[in-house]
Coordinates of C-alpha atoms and ligand atoms in Angstrom, one line a residue:
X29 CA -50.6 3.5 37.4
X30 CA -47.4 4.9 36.4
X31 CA -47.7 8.8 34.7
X32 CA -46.6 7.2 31.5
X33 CA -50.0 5.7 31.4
X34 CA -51.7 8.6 32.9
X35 CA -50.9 10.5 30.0
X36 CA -52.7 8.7 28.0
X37 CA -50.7 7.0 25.7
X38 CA -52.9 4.8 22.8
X39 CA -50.7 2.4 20.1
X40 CA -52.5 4.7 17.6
X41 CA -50.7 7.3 18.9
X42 CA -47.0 6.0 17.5
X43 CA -45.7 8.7 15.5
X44 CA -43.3 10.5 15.9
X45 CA -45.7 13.7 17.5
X46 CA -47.7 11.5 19.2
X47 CA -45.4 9.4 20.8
X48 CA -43.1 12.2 22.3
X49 CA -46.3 13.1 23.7
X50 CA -47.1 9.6 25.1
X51 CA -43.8 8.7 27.0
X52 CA -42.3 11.2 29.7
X53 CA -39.2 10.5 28.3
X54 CA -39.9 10.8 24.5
X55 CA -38.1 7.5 23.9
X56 CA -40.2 4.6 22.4
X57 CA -39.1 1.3 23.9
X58 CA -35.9 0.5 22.5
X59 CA -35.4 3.3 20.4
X60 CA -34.1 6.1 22.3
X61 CA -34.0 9.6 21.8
X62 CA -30.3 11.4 22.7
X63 CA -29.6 15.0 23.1
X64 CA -26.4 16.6 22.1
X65 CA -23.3 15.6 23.9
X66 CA -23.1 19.4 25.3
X67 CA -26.9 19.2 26.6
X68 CA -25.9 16.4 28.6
X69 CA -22.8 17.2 30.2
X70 CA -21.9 20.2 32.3
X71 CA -18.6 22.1 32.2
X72 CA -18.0 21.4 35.9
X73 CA -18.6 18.2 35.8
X74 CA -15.7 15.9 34.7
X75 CA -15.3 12.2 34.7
X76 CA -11.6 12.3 36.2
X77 CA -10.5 13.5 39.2
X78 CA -7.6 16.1 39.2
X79 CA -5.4 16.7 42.2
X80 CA -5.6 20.4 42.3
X81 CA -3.1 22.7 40.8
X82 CA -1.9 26.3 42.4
X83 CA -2.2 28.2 39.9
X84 CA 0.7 31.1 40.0
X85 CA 2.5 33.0 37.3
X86 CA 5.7 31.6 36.6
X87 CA 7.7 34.4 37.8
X88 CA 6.0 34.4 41.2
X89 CA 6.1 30.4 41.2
X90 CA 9.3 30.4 43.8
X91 CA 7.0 32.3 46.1
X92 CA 4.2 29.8 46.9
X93 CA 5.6 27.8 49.2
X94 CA 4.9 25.2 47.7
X95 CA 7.9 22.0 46.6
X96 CA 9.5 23.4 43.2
X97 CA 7.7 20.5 41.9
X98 CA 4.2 20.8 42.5
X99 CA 4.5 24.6 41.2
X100 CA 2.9 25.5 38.1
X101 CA 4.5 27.0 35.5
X102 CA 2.5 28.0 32.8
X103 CA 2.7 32.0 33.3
X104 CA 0.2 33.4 30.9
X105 CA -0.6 30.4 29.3
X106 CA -2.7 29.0 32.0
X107 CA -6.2 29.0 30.8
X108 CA -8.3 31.2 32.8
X109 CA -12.0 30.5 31.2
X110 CA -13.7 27.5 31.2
X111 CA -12.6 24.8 28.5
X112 CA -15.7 24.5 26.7
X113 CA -15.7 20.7 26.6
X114 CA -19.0 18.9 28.3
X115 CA -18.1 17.0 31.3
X116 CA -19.6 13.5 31.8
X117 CA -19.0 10.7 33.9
X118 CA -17.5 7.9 32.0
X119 CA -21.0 5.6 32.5
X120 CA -22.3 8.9 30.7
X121 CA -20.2 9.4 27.7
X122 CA -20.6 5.3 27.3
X123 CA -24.2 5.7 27.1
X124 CA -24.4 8.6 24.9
X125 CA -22.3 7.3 22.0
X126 CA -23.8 4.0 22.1
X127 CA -27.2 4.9 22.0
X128 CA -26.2 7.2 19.2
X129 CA -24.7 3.7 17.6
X130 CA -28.0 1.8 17.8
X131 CA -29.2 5.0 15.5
X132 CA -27.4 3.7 13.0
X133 CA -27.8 1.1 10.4
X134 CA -25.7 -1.6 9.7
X135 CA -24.8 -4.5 6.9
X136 CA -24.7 -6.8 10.0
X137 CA -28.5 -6.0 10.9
X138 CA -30.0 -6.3 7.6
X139 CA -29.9 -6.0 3.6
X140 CA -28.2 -2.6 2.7
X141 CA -29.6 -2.1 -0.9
X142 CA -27.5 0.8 -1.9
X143 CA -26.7 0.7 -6.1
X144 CA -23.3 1.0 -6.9
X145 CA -21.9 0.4 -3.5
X146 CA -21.7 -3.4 -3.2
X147 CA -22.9 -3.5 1.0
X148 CA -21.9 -7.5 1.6
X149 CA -21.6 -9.7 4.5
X150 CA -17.9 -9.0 5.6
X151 CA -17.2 -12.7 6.5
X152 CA -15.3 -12.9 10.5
X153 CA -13.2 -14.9 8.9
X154 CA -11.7 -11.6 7.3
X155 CA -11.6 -10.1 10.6
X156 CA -10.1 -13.1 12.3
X157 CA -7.5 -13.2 10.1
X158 CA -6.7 -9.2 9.6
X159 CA -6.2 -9.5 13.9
X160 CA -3.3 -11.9 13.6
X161 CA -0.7 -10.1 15.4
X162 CA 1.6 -10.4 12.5
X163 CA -0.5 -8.5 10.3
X164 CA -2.0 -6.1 12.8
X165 CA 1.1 -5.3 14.6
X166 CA 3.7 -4.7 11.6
X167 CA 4.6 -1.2 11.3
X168 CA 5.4 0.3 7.5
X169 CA 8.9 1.2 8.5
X170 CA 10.1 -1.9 10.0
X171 CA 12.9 -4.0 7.8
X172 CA 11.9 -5.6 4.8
X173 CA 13.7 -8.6 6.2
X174 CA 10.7 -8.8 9.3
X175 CA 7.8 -8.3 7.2
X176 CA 8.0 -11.2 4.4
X177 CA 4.6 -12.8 5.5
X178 CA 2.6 -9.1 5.0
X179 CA 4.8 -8.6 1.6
X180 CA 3.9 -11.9 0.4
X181 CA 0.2 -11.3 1.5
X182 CA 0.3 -8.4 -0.9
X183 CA 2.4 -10.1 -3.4
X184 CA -0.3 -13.1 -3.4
X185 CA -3.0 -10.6 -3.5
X186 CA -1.7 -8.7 -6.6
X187 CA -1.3 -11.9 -8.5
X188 CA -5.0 -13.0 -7.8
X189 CA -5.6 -9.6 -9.3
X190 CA -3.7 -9.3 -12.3
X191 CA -5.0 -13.6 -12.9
X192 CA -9.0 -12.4 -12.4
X193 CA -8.3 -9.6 -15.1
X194 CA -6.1 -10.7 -17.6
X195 CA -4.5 -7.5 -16.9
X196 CA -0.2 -7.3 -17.0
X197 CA 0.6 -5.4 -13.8
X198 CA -0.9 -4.2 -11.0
X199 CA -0.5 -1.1 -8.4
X200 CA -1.6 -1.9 -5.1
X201 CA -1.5 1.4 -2.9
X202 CA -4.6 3.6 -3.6
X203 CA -6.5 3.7 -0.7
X204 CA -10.0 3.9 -2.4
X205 CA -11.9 3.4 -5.7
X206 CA -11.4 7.1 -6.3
X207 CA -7.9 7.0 -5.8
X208 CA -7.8 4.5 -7.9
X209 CA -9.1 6.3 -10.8
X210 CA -6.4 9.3 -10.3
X211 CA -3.7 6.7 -10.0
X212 CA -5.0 5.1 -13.5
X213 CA -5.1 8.7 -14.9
X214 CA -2.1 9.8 -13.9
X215 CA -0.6 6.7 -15.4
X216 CA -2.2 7.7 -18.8
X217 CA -0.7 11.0 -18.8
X218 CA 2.4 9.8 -17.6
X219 CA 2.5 7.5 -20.7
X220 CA 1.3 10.8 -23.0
X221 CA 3.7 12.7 -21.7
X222 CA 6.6 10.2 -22.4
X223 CA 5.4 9.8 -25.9
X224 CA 5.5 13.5 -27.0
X225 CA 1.4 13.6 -26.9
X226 CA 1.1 15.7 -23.7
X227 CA -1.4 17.8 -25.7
X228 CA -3.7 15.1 -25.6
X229 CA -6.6 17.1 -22.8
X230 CA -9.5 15.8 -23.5
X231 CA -10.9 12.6 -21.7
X232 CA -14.4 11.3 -22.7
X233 CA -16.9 10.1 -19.9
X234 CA -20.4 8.6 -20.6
X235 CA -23.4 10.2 -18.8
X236 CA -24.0 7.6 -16.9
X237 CA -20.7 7.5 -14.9
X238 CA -20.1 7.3 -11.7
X239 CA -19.4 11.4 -10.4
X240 CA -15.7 10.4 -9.5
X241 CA -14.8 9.9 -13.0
X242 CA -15.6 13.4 -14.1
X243 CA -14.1 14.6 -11.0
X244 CA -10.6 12.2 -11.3
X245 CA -10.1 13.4 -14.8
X246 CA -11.0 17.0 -14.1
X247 CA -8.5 16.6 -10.6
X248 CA -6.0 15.3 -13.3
X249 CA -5.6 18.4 -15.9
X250 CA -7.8 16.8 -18.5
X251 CA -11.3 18.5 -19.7
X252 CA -14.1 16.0 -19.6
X253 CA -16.9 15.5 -22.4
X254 CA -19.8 13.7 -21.9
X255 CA -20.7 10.7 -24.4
X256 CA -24.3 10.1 -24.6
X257 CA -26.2 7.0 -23.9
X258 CA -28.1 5.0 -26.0
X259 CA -32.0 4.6 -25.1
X260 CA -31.0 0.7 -24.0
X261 CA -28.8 2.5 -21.4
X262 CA -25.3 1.9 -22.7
X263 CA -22.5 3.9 -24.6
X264 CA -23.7 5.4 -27.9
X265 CA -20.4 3.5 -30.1
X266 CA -21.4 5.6 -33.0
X267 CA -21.0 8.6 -31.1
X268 CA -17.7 7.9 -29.1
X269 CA -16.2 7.0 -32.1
X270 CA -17.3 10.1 -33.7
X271 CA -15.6 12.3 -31.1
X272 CA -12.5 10.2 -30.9
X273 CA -9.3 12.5 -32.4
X274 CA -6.1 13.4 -32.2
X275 CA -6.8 15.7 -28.8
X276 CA -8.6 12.7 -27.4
X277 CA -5.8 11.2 -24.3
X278 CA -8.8 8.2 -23.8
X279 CA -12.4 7.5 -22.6
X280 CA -13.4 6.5 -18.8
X281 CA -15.8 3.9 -18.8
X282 CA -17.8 1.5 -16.0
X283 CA -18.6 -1.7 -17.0
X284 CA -21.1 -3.0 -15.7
X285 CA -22.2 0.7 -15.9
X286 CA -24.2 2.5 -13.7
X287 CA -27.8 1.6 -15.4
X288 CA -26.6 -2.0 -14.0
X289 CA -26.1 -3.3 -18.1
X290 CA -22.8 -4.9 -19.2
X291 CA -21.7 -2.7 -21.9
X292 CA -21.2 -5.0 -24.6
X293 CA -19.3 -2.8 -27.0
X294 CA -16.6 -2.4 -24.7
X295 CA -14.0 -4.5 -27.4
X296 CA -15.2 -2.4 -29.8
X297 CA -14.7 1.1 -27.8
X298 CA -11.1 -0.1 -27.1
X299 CA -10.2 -1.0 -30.4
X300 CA -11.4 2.4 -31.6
X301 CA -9.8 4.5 -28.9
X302 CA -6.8 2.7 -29.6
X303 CA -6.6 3.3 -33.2
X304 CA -7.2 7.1 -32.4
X305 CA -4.2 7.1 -30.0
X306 CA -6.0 6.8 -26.5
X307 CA -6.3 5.2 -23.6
X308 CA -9.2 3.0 -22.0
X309 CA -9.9 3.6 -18.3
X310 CA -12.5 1.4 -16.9
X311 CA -13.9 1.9 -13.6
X312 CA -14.3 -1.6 -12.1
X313 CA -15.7 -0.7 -9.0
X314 CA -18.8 -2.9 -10.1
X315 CA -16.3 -6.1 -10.7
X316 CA -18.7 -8.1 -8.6
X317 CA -20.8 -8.8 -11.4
X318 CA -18.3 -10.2 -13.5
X319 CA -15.4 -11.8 -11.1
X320 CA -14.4 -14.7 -12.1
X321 CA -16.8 -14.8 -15.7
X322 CA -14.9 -11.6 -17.7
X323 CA -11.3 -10.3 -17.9
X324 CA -11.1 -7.0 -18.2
X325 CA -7.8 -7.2 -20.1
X326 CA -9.6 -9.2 -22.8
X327 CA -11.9 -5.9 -23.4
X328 CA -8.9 -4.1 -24.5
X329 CA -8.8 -2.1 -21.4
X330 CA -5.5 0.2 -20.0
X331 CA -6.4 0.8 -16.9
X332 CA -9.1 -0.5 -14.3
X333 CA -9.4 0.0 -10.2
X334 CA -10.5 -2.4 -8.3
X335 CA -13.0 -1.3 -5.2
X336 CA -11.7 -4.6 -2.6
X337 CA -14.0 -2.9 -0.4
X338 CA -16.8 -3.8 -2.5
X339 CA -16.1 -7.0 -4.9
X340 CA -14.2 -8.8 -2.1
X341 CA -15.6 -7.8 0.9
X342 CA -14.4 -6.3 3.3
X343 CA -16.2 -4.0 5.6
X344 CA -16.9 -0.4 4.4
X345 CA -19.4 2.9 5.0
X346 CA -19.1 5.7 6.6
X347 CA -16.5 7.2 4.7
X348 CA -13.9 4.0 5.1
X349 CA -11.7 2.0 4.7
X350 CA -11.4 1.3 1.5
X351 CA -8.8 0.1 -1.2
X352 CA -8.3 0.7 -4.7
X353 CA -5.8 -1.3 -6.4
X354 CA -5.4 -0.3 -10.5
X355 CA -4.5 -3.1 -12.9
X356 CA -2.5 -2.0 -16.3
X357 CA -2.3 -3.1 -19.5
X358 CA 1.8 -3.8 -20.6
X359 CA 1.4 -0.2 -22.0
X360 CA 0.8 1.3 -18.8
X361 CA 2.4 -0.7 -16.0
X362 CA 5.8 1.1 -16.5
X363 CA 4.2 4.4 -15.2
X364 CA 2.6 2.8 -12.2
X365 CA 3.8 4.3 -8.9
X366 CA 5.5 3.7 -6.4
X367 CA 6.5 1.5 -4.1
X368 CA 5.6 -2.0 -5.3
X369 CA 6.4 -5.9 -4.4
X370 CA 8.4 -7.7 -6.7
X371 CA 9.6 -11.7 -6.1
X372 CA 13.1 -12.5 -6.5
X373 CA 14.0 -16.2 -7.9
X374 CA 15.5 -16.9 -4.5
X375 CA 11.5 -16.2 -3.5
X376 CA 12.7 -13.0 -1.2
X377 CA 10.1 -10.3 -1.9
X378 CA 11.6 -6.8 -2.5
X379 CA 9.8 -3.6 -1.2
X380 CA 10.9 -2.0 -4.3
X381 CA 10.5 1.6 -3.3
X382 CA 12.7 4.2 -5.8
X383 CA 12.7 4.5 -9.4
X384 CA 15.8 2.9 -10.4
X385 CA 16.8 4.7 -13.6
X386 CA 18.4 2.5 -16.4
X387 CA 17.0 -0.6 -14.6
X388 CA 13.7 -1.8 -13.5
X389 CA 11.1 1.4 -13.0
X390 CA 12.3 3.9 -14.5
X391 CA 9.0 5.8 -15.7
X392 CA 7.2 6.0 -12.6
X393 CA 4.7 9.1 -12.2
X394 CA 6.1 9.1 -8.2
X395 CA 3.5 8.0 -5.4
X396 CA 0.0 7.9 -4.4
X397 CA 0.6 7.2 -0.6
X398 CA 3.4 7.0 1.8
X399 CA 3.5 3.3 2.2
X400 CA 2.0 0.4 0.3
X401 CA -1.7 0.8 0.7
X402 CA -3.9 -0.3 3.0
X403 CA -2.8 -3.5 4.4
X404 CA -6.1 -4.7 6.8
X405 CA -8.2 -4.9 3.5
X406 CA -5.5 -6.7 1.4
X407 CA -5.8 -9.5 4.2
X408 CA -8.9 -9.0 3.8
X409 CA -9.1 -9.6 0.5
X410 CA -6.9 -12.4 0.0
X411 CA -8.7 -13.9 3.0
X412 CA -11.9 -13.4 1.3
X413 CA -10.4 -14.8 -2.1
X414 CA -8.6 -17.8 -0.9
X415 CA -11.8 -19.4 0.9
X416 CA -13.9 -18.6 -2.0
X417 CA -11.4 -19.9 -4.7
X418 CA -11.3 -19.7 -8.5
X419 CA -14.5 -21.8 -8.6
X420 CA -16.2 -19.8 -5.5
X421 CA -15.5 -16.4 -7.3
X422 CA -17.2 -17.6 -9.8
X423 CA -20.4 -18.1 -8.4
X424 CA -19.9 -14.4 -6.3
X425 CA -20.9 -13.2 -9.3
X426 CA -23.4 -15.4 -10.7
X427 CA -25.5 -15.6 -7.8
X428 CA -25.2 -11.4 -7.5
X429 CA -26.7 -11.0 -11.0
X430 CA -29.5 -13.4 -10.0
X431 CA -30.5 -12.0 -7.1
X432 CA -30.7 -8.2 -9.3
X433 CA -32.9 -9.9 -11.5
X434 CA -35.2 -11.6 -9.4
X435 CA -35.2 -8.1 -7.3
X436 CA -36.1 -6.8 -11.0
X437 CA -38.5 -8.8 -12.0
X438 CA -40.3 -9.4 -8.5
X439 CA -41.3 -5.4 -9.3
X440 CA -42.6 -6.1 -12.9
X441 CA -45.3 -3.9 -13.2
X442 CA -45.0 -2.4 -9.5
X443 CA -42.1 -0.2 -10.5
X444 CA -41.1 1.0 -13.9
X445 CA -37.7 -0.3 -15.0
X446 CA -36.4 2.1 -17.5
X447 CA -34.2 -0.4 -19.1
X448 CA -36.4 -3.8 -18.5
X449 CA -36.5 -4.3 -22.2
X450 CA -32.7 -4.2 -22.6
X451 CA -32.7 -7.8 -21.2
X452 CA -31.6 -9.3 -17.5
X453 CA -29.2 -6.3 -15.5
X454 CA -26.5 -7.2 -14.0
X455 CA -25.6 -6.9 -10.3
X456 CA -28.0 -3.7 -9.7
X457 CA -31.5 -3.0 -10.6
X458 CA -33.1 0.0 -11.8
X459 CA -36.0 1.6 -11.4
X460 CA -37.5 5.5 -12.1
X461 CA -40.4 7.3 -10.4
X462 CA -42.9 7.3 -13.7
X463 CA -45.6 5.2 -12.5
X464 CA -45.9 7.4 -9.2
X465 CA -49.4 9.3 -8.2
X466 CA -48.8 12.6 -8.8
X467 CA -46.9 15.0 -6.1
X468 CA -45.5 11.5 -5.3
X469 CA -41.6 10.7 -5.9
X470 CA -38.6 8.3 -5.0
X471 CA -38.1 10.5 -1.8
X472 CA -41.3 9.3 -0.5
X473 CA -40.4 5.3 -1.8
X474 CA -37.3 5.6 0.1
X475 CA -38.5 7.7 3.3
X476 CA -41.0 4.5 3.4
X477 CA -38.4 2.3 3.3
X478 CA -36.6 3.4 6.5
X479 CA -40.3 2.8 8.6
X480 CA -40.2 -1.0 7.0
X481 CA -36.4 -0.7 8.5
X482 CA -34.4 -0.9 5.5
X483 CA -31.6 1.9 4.2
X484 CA -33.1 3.3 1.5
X485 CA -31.5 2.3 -1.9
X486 CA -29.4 4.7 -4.5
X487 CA -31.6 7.5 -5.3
X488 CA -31.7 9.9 -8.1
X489 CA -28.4 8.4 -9.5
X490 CA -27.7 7.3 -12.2
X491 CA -28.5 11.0 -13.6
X492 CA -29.9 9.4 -17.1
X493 CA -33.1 7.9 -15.4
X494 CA -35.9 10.1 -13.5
X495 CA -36.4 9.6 -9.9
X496 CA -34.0 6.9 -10.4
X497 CA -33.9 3.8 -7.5
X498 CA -31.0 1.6 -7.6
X499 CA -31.3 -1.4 -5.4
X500 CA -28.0 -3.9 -5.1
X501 CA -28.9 -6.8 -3.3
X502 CA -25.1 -8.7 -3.8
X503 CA -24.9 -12.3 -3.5
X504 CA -24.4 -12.4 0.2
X505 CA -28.6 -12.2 0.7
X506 CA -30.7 -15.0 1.0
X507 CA -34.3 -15.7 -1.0
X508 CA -36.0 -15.1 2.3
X509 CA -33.8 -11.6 2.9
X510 CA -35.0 -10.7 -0.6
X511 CA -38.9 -11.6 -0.6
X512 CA -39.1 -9.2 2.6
X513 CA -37.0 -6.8 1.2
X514 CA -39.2 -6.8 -2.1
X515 CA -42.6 -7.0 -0.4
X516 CA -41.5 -3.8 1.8
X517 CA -40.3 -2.0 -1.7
X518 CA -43.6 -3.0 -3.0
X519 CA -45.7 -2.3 -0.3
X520 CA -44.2 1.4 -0.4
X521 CA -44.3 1.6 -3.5
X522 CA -48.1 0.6 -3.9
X523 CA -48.6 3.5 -1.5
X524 CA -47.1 6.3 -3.3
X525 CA -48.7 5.0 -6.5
X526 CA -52.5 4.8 -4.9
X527 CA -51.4 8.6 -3.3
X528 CA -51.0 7.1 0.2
X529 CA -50.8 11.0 2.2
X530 CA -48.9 9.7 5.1
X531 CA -46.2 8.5 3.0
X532 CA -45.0 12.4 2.4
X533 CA -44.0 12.4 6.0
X534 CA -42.8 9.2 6.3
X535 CA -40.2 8.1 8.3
X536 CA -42.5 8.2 10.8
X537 CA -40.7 5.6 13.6
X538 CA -37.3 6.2 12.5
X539 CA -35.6 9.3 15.1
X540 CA -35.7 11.9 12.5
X541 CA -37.5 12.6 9.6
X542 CA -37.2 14.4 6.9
X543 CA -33.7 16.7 7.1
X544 CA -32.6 19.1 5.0
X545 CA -29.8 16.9 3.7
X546 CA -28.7 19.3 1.4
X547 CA -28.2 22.5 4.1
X548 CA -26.5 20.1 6.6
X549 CA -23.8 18.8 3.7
X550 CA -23.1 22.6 1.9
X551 CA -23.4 24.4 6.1
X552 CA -23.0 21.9 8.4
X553 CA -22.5 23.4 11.9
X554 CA -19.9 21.8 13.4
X555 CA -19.3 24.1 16.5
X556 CA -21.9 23.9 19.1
X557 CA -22.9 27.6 20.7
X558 CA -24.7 27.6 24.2
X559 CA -28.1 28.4 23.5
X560 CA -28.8 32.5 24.1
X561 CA -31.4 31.2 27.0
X562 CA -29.5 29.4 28.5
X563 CA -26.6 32.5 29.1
X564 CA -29.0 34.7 30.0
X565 CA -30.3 32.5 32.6
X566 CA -26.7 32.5 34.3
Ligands
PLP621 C1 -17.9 3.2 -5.3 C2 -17.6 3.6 -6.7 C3 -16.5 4.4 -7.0 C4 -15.7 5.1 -6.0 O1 -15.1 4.3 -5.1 P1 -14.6 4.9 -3.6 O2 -13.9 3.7 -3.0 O3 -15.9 5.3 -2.9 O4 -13.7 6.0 -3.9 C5 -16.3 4.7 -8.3 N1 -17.1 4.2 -9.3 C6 -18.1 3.4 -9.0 C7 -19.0 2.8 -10.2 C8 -18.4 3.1 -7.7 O5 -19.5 2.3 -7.4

């Protein structure tokens, strides 16, 4: 009998307490438990050998002896204590970060439901292509001359753009959704400025916006007012166009917003803006709902970023990569920055890269990046696009609003859906803690989540709906993917409505529990301090 077994270890006993009890080394089967990288190693340990050094002051260094070449001249600069880096063998440091890996979770082991963010199969034939050598390789500084296949790759890419949203230019270098908003911004001031109307500060955002819009008009200069939302979830018209005026430089709107509804006054919001002298930004990050169905630049809108990241696929989490491209209307596009592609009739595609006064660009606000943008996700992209096609697209988005709603409606009468009477959502949908047992809340739903071995979805966001949950399956999930994933949501969710106690400390299989998210984002400790035991053990 092995001591594993001596000590008693029951399948009762799987929790998280009880199993660190049960196995000597606190690790359950596959699921491993890993100490900090410091624990492990030990400063005099190293995974490479050095040859040994003399280590002599400079000044004395002619007096060792030893070939001028072997001599060690760093004077006072050689480091006398102790580098304060954990040495590992290299078997070691393998196993540590890949063990920390399999902690993680991943698009490629199962359904990501995460509102808002778009989580989709990144097809390997994305990757295949992106690895060509004539796209990895090509450096941002070589000659335009050597690089026509990645300009025309961007080139091809921006067209697909500016044809999928009916939009009249299109600037391809933000690096993220984000960015994309401060590019569109900037181009909106830009085009204030240049029509005497710089005093134009205010920019109106609904309440249910994504937090970057606030933030990119705020980063911007402009003061943001919040619009208010109707009790079907969309933008109260009466009251945008009630605050619309002659300090108004535009509004910021998502469509499909954040409640996951298609916000069907959007003509109507543009017109009035218009009128009033403003400019429409629309955050398009949610595009996936409506590729291929809705052109943006039929809703009257200015400005609009496009997450590739999320609408055409492209691998993304963990903070990156991402890329924003921002279409513009024929009133913008001549502030767009910096550099961009343009096709000469001989079919030679120009990097063009300064403002050329007088001629082509004059108006440009300047740059958002050094170089183009981010060239692995427009391959990507256009990968992505061009084995879809105009007909494939289409279908993206169909089959991601009927996923939403059979995610939707699978919970009728599980889950409360704040806006299941304003009709079928669009690519997301949403769900608020009301039916809960008391001391119960979304927490709990998605702590329960991680035991079924899901990533939780969005929770409390949007702000408009309590205890909000907003689950995005996309298009890229099966019927079978979905009735699991809805049978675990409703299994946890039965729980924390019939007051299910162990739910309030669920995750209990998952390596950690419940952290103090909020502590670790506003004082993470990055710097790791040898514990006071161990020095005064030395
Ligand atoms: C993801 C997202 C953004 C921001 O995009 P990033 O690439 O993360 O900067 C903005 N708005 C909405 C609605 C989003 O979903």
């Amino acid at each position: 009998m092995s001591a594993i077994n001596q000590s008693g270890w029951r399948p009762e006993m799987a929790t998280r307490e009880g199993a660190a009890a049960a196995t000597f080394t606190g690790n359950r089967a596959l699921m491993l438990e890993e100490a900090l990288i410091f624990e492990i190693g030990d400063a005099k340990t190293t995974g490479v050998d050095f040859t040994d050094v003399a280590c002599v002051p400079a000044e004395a260094g002619t007096q060792t002896g030893l070939p001028p070449s072997r001599e060690h001249k760093l004077g006072n600069l050689a480091r006398t204590a102790s580098i304060g880096l954990p040495g590992l063998s290299e078997p070691e440091a393998v196993r540590h970060y890949t063990r920390l890996s399999r902690q993680n979770y991943a698009i490629d082991l199962g359904l990501f439901p995460l509102g808002s963010c778009t989580m989709k199969h990144n097809p390997r034939l994305n990757e295949k292509v992106a690895r060509l050598p004539g796209f990895a390789d090509v450096h941002p500084l070589q000659p335009v001359d050597t690089v026509q296949g990645a300009l025309e790759v961007i080139n091809e890419l921006a067209v697909w753009l500016i044809e999928l949203t009916g939009m009249y230019g299109v600037a391809m270098s933000p690096k993220a959704g984000a960015h994309g908003e401060l590019c569109g911004i900037l181009c909106i001031k830009a085009a204030l400025e240049a029509r005497g109307e710089g005093h134009r500060k205010v920019i109106l955002v609904p309440e249910s916006a994504h937090g970057t819009n606030p933030a990119t008009a705020a980063f911007a200069g402009f003061q943001v007012e919040d619009i208010p939302a109707t009790d079907e979830g969309r933008v109260d018209l009466a009251a945008l166009k009630a605050r619309l005026g002659p300090d108004v430089a535009g509004v910021m709107i998502t469509n499909p917003n954040t409640c996951g509804l298609f916000e069907r006054d959007l003509k109507a919001i543009s017109d009035a803006v218009h009128e009033a002298g403003g400019y429409v930004y629309c955050d398009g990050a949610n595009f996936n709902a409506i590729v291929g169905r809705v052109r943006p630049g039929d809703l009257g809108v200015d400005a609009m970023h496009i997450n590739l990241h999320k609408t055409f696929s492209t691998p993304h989490g963990g903070g990156g990569p991402g890329s924003g491209p921002v279409v513009l209307s024929e009133a913008l596009a001549p502030f767009g920055p910096l550099p961009f592609t343009a096709r000469h009739a001989d079919g030679h595609i120009q990097l063009v890269e300064e403002e050329t006064v007088g001629e082509d660009h004059p108006h440009s606000f300047g740059r958002m990046t050094a170089f183009h943008g981010q060239m692995g996700m427009f391959t990507r992209a256009l990968t992505y696009i061009l084995s879809h096609g105009a007909d494939g697209l289409k279908q993206v988005a169909e089959d991601a609003v009927l996923n939403a709603n059979y995610v939707l409606r699978s919970l009728d009468g599980v889950l409360d859906a704040p806006f299941g009477g304003s009709g079928p959502c669009m690519h997301e949908a949403l769900f608020s803690d009301d039916n809960l047992a008391d001391g119960f809340s979304t927490l709990d739903v998605a702590k329960g989540l991680i035991d079924e071995g899901f990533h939780p979805m969005t929770v409390y966001f949007p702000l408009v709906v309590h205890g909000a949950m907003l689950v995005e399956p996309t298009e890229t999930e099966s019927k079978a993917a979905l009735d699991q994933f809805i049978g675990a949501l409703r299994s946890v969710a039965e729980r924390a409505k019939a007051g299910d106690a162990s739910l309030k400390s669920a995750p209990h299989f998952a390596p950690r529990a419940r952290l103090d998210e909020t502590l670790a984002a506003r004082k993470p400790v990055l710097v790791w301090k040898e514990p006071p035991l161990a020095q005064a053990a030395e």
